[in-house]
Coordinates of C-alpha atoms and ligand atoms in Angstrom, one line a residue:
M5 CA -35.7 -6.1 10.5
T6 CA -31.9 -6.2 10.9
I7 CA -30.0 -8.6 13.2
R8 CA -27.4 -6.8 15.3
A9 CA -24.6 -8.4 17.3
V10 CA -24.9 -6.5 20.6
V11 CA -22.3 -6.5 23.4
K12 CA -23.6 -8.3 26.5
G13 CA -20.4 -8.6 28.5
V14 CA -16.8 -7.7 28.5
G15 CA -13.7 -8.7 30.5
H16 CA -10.0 -8.8 30.6
Y17 CA -7.0 -10.3 32.2
L18 CA -3.4 -9.2 32.7
P19 CA -0.7 -11.5 34.1
E20 CA 0.5 -10.8 37.6
R21 CA 4.1 -10.0 36.8
I22 CA 4.5 -6.2 36.1
V23 CA 7.7 -5.0 34.5
P24 CA 8.4 -1.3 34.7
N25 CA 10.4 0.5 32.0
S26 CA 13.3 1.0 34.5
E27 CA 13.8 -2.8 34.5
F28 CA 15.2 -2.6 30.9
E29 CA 17.8 -0.1 31.9
A30 CA 20.0 -2.8 33.5
T31 CA 20.3 -4.9 30.3
L32 CA 19.8 -2.5 27.4
D33 CA 21.0 0.9 26.2
T34 CA 17.6 2.5 27.0
T35 CA 15.9 4.7 29.6
D36 CA 12.5 5.0 31.2
E37 CA 12.3 8.5 29.8
W38 CA 12.9 7.3 26.1
I39 CA 10.3 4.6 26.3
R40 CA 7.7 6.9 28.0
S41 CA 8.2 9.9 25.7
R42 CA 8.5 7.9 22.4
S43 CA 5.7 5.4 23.1
G44 CA 3.6 6.4 26.1
I45 CA 4.3 3.0 27.8
E46 CA 5.2 2.9 31.5
Q47 CA 5.0 -0.8 32.2
R48 CA 3.9 -4.1 30.8
H49 CA 2.7 -7.4 32.2
F50 CA 4.5 -10.7 31.3
A51 CA 3.0 -14.2 31.6
S52 CA 4.8 -16.6 33.9
E53 CA 6.6 -19.5 32.4
D54 CA 3.8 -21.9 32.9
E55 CA 1.1 -19.5 31.7
F56 CA 0.0 -19.7 28.1
T57 CA -2.1 -17.7 25.7
S58 CA -5.1 -20.0 26.3
D59 CA -4.8 -19.4 30.1
L60 CA -4.9 -15.6 29.6
A61 CA -7.8 -16.0 27.2
V62 CA -9.8 -18.2 29.6
K63 CA -9.5 -15.7 32.4
A64 CA -10.7 -12.9 30.1
A65 CA -13.6 -15.1 28.8
E66 CA -14.7 -16.0 32.3
A67 CA -14.8 -12.3 33.3
A68 CA -16.8 -11.5 30.2
L69 CA -19.3 -14.4 30.8
K70 CA -19.7 -13.2 34.4
N71 CA -20.2 -9.6 33.2
A72 CA -22.9 -10.9 30.7
G73 CA -24.6 -13.1 33.4
L74 CA -24.1 -16.2 31.1
Q75 CA -22.6 -19.7 31.3
A76 CA -20.0 -21.2 28.9
D77 CA -22.7 -23.4 27.3
D78 CA -24.8 -20.3 26.4
I79 CA -22.1 -19.5 23.8
D80 CA -22.4 -20.9 20.3
A81 CA -19.1 -19.7 18.8
I82 CA -15.6 -18.6 20.0
V83 CA -13.6 -16.4 17.6
L84 CA -10.2 -15.8 19.0
A85 CA -7.5 -13.5 17.6
T86 CA -3.9 -14.3 18.3
S87 CA -0.5 -14.5 16.7
T88 CA 1.0 -16.3 19.7
P89 CA -0.9 -19.6 19.9
D90 CA 0.0 -22.2 22.6
L91 CA 0.7 -24.7 19.8
T92 CA 0.8 -24.6 16.0
F93 CA -2.5 -26.5 16.2
P94 CA -5.2 -27.0 17.5
S95 CA -6.6 -23.5 17.7
V96 CA -6.4 -21.6 21.0
A97 CA -10.2 -21.2 20.6
T98 CA -10.8 -24.9 21.0
M99 CA -8.5 -25.0 24.1
V100 CA -10.5 -22.2 25.6
Q101 CA -13.7 -24.1 24.8
Q102 CA -12.3 -27.1 26.7
K103 CA -11.0 -25.1 29.6
L104 CA -14.3 -23.2 30.0
G105 CA -16.1 -26.5 30.1
M106 CA -18.1 -25.6 26.9
T107 CA -19.4 -28.9 25.4
R108 CA -21.2 -27.5 22.4
G109 CA -20.7 -24.9 19.6
F110 CA -17.5 -24.3 17.7
G111 CA -14.3 -22.2 17.9
F112 CA -11.5 -21.1 15.7
D113 CA -8.6 -18.6 15.6
V114 CA -8.1 -15.6 13.4
Q115 CA -4.6 -14.2 12.7
A116 CA -4.3 -10.6 11.7
V117 CA -1.6 -9.6 14.3
C118 CA -2.4 -6.2 15.9
A119 CA -5.5 -5.8 13.8
G120 CA -6.6 -9.3 14.9
F121 CA -9.4 -8.2 17.2
V122 CA -11.0 -6.0 14.5
Y123 CA -10.9 -9.0 12.2
A124 CA -12.3 -11.3 14.8
L125 CA -15.1 -8.9 15.7
T126 CA -16.0 -8.6 12.1
T127 CA -16.0 -12.3 11.6
A128 CA -18.1 -12.9 14.7
N129 CA -20.5 -10.2 13.6
A130 CA -21.0 -12.0 10.2
L131 CA -21.7 -15.3 12.1
V132 CA -24.3 -13.6 14.2
M133 CA -25.9 -11.7 11.4
S134 CA -26.1 -14.8 9.2
G135 CA -27.7 -16.9 12.0
Q136 CA -24.8 -19.3 12.4
A137 CA -24.4 -18.2 16.1
K138 CA -26.9 -16.5 18.4
R139 CA -24.1 -15.7 21.0
A140 CA -20.5 -15.4 20.1
M141 CA -17.4 -14.9 22.3
V142 CA -14.7 -12.7 20.7
I143 CA -11.3 -12.9 22.3
G144 CA -8.0 -11.2 21.7
A145 CA -5.2 -13.0 23.6
E146 CA -1.4 -12.7 23.3
T147 CA 1.9 -13.7 24.9
F148 CA 4.2 -11.5 22.8
S149 CA 6.9 -11.8 25.5
R150 CA 7.6 -15.2 23.9
I151 CA 8.6 -13.7 20.5
M152 CA 10.8 -10.9 21.7
D153 CA 14.4 -10.5 20.9
W154 CA 15.6 -9.3 24.3
E155 CA 18.7 -7.7 22.7
D156 CA 16.7 -5.5 20.4
R157 CA 15.9 -2.4 22.3
S158 CA 13.8 -1.0 19.4
T159 CA 11.1 -3.7 19.9
C160 CA 11.4 -5.6 23.3
V161 CA 10.5 -2.6 25.4
L162 CA 7.2 -2.0 23.5
F163 CA 5.2 -5.3 23.8
G164 CA 3.4 -7.1 26.6
D165 CA 1.0 -10.0 27.4
G166 CA -2.7 -9.9 28.1
A167 CA -6.2 -10.9 27.0
G168 CA -9.6 -9.3 26.6
A169 CA -13.0 -10.7 25.6
L170 CA -16.5 -9.6 24.5
V171 CA -19.8 -11.6 24.5
L172 CA -22.0 -10.7 21.5
E173 CA -25.7 -11.6 21.3
A174 CA -28.1 -11.4 18.4
E175 CA -30.8 -8.7 18.8
E176 CA -33.3 -7.2 16.5
G177 CA -32.5 -3.8 15.3
T178 CA -34.0 -1.2 13.0
G179 CA -31.2 -1.1 10.5
T180 CA -30.2 2.5 11.4
G181 CA -27.1 3.9 13.1
E182 CA -29.3 4.3 16.3
D183 CA -29.2 0.5 16.9
R184 CA -27.1 -1.0 19.6
G185 CA -24.5 -3.5 18.4
I186 CA -22.0 -3.7 15.5
L187 CA -23.0 -1.1 12.9
S188 CA -20.2 -1.4 10.3
A189 CA -16.7 -2.8 9.6
D190 CA -13.9 -1.9 7.3
L191 CA -11.0 -4.4 6.7
N192 CA -7.8 -3.9 4.7
S193 CA -4.5 -5.6 4.1
D194 CA -1.5 -5.0 1.8
G195 CA 1.1 -7.8 1.7
R196 CA 3.7 -5.6 0.0
Y197 CA 4.5 -4.1 3.4
K198 CA 5.4 -7.5 5.0
D199 CA 8.9 -6.4 6.0
M200 CA 7.7 -3.6 8.2
L201 CA 6.5 -6.0 10.9
F202 CA 7.0 -9.8 10.9
V203 CA 8.3 -12.7 12.8
D204 CA 11.5 -14.3 11.4
G205 CA 10.5 -17.9 11.9
G206 CA 7.6 -20.3 11.5
V207 CA 6.5 -23.9 11.1
S208 CA 7.1 -24.2 7.3
T209 CA 10.3 -22.1 7.1
T210 CA 12.6 -22.4 10.1
G211 CA 10.7 -24.8 12.2
T212 CA 11.0 -22.4 15.1
S213 CA 8.6 -19.7 16.4
G214 CA 11.0 -16.9 15.5
K215 CA 11.4 -13.4 16.9
L216 CA 9.5 -10.2 16.1
R217 CA 11.2 -7.7 13.7
M218 CA 9.8 -4.2 13.2
Q219 CA 10.7 -1.1 11.2
G220 CA 9.0 1.0 13.8
N221 CA 9.6 4.4 12.2
A222 CA 8.4 3.3 8.8
L223 CA 5.3 1.7 10.3
F224 CA 4.7 4.8 12.4
R225 CA 4.5 6.9 9.2
Q226 CA 1.9 4.6 7.7
A227 CA -0.2 4.3 10.8
V228 CA -2.0 7.6 11.4
E229 CA -3.1 8.0 7.7
R230 CA -4.4 4.4 7.4
L231 CA -6.1 4.4 10.8
T232 CA -7.9 7.7 10.1
S233 CA -9.0 6.5 6.7
T234 CA -10.4 3.1 7.8
A235 CA -12.2 4.7 10.8
R236 CA -13.8 7.3 8.5
T237 CA -14.9 4.6 6.0
A238 CA -16.5 2.6 8.8
I239 CA -18.3 5.6 10.3
E240 CA -19.6 6.6 6.9
Q241 CA -20.8 3.0 6.2
A242 CA -22.8 3.2 9.4
G243 CA -24.5 6.3 8.1
L244 CA -22.9 8.4 10.9
Q245 CA -20.4 11.3 11.2
E246 CA -17.2 11.8 13.2
S247 CA -19.1 14.2 15.5
D248 CA -21.4 11.3 16.5
V249 CA -18.5 9.4 18.0
D250 CA -18.4 9.2 21.8
W251 CA -15.2 7.0 22.1
I252 CA -12.3 6.0 19.9
V253 CA -11.0 2.7 21.3
P254 CA -7.8 2.3 19.4
H255 CA -5.2 -0.4 19.2
Q256 CA -2.7 0.5 21.9
A257 CA 0.7 0.7 20.2
N258 CA 2.0 4.2 20.6
I259 CA 0.4 7.3 22.3
R260 CA 1.7 9.5 19.5
I261 CA -0.2 7.4 16.9
I262 CA -3.3 7.5 19.1
Q263 CA -3.1 11.3 19.5
G264 CA -2.3 11.8 15.8
T265 CA -5.3 9.8 14.7
A266 CA -7.7 11.5 17.1
K267 CA -6.5 14.9 16.0
K268 CA -7.0 14.0 12.3
M269 CA -10.5 12.8 13.1
G270 CA -11.2 16.1 14.8
L271 CA -11.8 14.5 18.2
S272 CA -10.3 15.4 21.5
M273 CA -8.2 13.0 23.6
D274 CA -11.0 13.2 26.1
N275 CA -12.9 10.9 23.7
V276 CA -10.1 8.3 23.5
I277 CA -9.7 5.3 25.8
V278 CA -5.9 4.9 26.5
T279 CA -4.6 2.0 28.5
L280 CA -1.2 1.4 26.9
N281 CA 0.7 3.1 29.7
N282 CA -0.3 0.1 31.9
H283 CA 0.3 -2.8 29.6
G284 CA 2.2 -1.7 26.4
N285 CA 1.4 -3.2 23.0
T286 CA -0.5 -6.4 23.6
S287 CA -1.3 -6.8 19.9
A288 CA -4.8 -8.4 19.3
A289 CA -5.6 -8.1 23.0
S290 CA -5.3 -4.3 23.2
I291 CA -8.7 -3.2 22.0
P292 CA -10.8 -5.6 24.2
L293 CA -8.5 -4.7 27.1
A294 CA -9.3 -1.0 26.6
L295 CA -13.0 -1.7 26.1
S296 CA -13.1 -3.7 29.3
V297 CA -11.3 -1.0 31.3
G298 CA -13.4 1.8 29.8
A299 CA -16.7 0.0 30.6
A300 CA -15.6 -1.0 34.1
D301 CA -14.6 2.5 35.1
G302 CA -17.9 3.9 33.8
R303 CA -16.6 6.0 30.9
I304 CA -18.2 3.7 28.2
K305 CA -22.0 3.7 28.8
K306 CA -24.9 1.9 27.2
G307 CA -25.8 3.7 23.9
D308 CA -22.4 5.3 23.4
L309 CA -21.0 5.2 19.8
L310 CA -17.6 3.6 19.7
V311 CA -15.0 3.4 16.9
T312 CA -12.3 0.7 17.2
E313 CA -9.3 0.9 14.9
A314 CA -6.0 -1.0 14.6
I315 CA -3.0 -1.6 12.3
G316 CA -0.3 -4.2 12.4
G317 CA 1.8 -6.9 10.6
G318 CA 0.7 -7.7 7.1
L319 CA 0.1 -4.8 6.9
A320 CA -3.4 -5.5 8.1
W321 CA -5.7 -2.7 9.4
G322 CA -9.3 -2.0 9.9
S323 CA -12.1 -0.4 12.0
V324 CA -15.4 -1.5 13.6
V325 CA -18.1 0.9 14.6
L326 CA -20.5 -0.2 17.3
R327 CA -23.0 1.2 19.7
W328 CA -22.4 -0.1 23.2
Ligands
UT7_10 O1 1.2 -2.8 17.0 C1 1.7 -2.9 15.6 C2 1.9 -1.5 15.2 N1 3.1 -1.0 15.7 C3 3.3 0.3 15.7 O2 2.4 1.0 15.2 C4 4.6 0.8 16.1 C5 4.9 2.0 15.3 N2 6.2 2.6 15.7 C6 6.4 3.2 16.9 O3 5.7 3.2 17.8 C7 7.7 4.0 17.0 O4 8.3 4.2 15.7 C8 8.7 3.5 18.0 C9 8.3 3.7 19.4 C10 9.0 2.0 17.7 C11 10.1 4.2 17.8 O5 9.9 5.6 17.9 P1 10.5 6.6 16.9 O6 10.3 8.0 17.3 O7 10.0 6.2 15.5 O8 12.1 6.3 17.0 P2 13.0 5.8 15.9 O9 12.8 4.4 15.5 O10 13.1 6.8 14.8 O11 14.4 5.8 16.7 C12 15.0 7.1 17.1 C13 16.3 6.7 17.9 C14 17.2 5.8 17.1 O12 18.5 6.3 17.3 P3 19.3 7.2 16.2 O13 19.3 6.4 15.0 O14 18.4 8.4 16.1 O15 20.6 7.4 16.9 C15 17.0 4.5 17.7 O16 18.2 3.7 17.6 O17 16.0 6.0 19.1 C16 16.8 4.9 19.2 N3 16.1 3.8 19.9 C17 16.2 3.8 21.3 N4 16.8 4.6 22.2 C18 16.6 4.3 23.5 C19 15.3 2.8 19.5 N5 14.9 2.1 20.5 C20 15.4 2.7 21.7 C21 15.2 2.4 23.0 N6 15.9 3.2 23.9 N7 14.5 1.4 23.5

């Protein structure tokens, strides 16, 4: 018998304020056309001044709980991926715990930037498989608008705020690739590439939160190769093949990276969930956002085989294969 962490519910939240590409034309040497054609982004959502990462996370978590037909106290563990926490500590996960009214269990944050959700999902899966948690809430939540340099046109037009959440529950499986739930995971990082994507401040260095810096073109050239390779590794570990995949649910950073990865994997864009046109790059929130949208509109169905993949600051990258 194998314990599998099976998805029981999914939900997301995007802040009310929508900023179309055209809004940047007033303050920056940029155009809607450049942003659309180079990234695939049409608009992003920005949190209001009094709205924090934990607020976005709570709304996504509440939607996921409702979708699962569960209460906050049914959850044993919250694993929350973010690089934009409300405070240096405590963790956003414990704030979410309090705001949900969850009086038991435990919660902690995971920080792997844009790969954060893949890392959090892998961590939650390990907790479920080892019996530490019967039900786990996995959340990706970010307010990247707070770490933008609004004078840097090469970064500030790309990112947005949002949150997505999944509820996982332990179920008995057969140990084969036919099981529902998380089937395999592949995680990687390489600190030698730090300068490609980092924030130029922090608690122990500048005492400020800093601003995001990215060598977009250099990162772009790393992305397709590494994403294809990690996805292939995870599919192989699950004992499956690329032709078995129903949906790629990628990190939503750039449509050209998403298209390049699908092509290299021999899959059509009809098998890819794309939401980045609506919300830009929301870092750790982008995969659960796309999962939530794809499930709600009926594309992702029970029994479908999904591959999630992401790359970001670190560099950190990885892939999780799961059957919905
Ligand atoms: O989520 C974490 C992972 N992140 C990523 O994977 C992001 C990866 N990178 C990318 O998505 C793309 O590299 C970008 C969208 C960031 C940039 O696209 P690109 O095709 O790689 O453009 P580039 O950086 O090579 O820049 C091309 C030109 C440059 O001008 P010159 O040097 O050719 O004269 C830039 O200065 O575009 C210019 N540029 C802009 N022009 C208008 C850069 N930003 C803008 C802008 N508007 N906002």
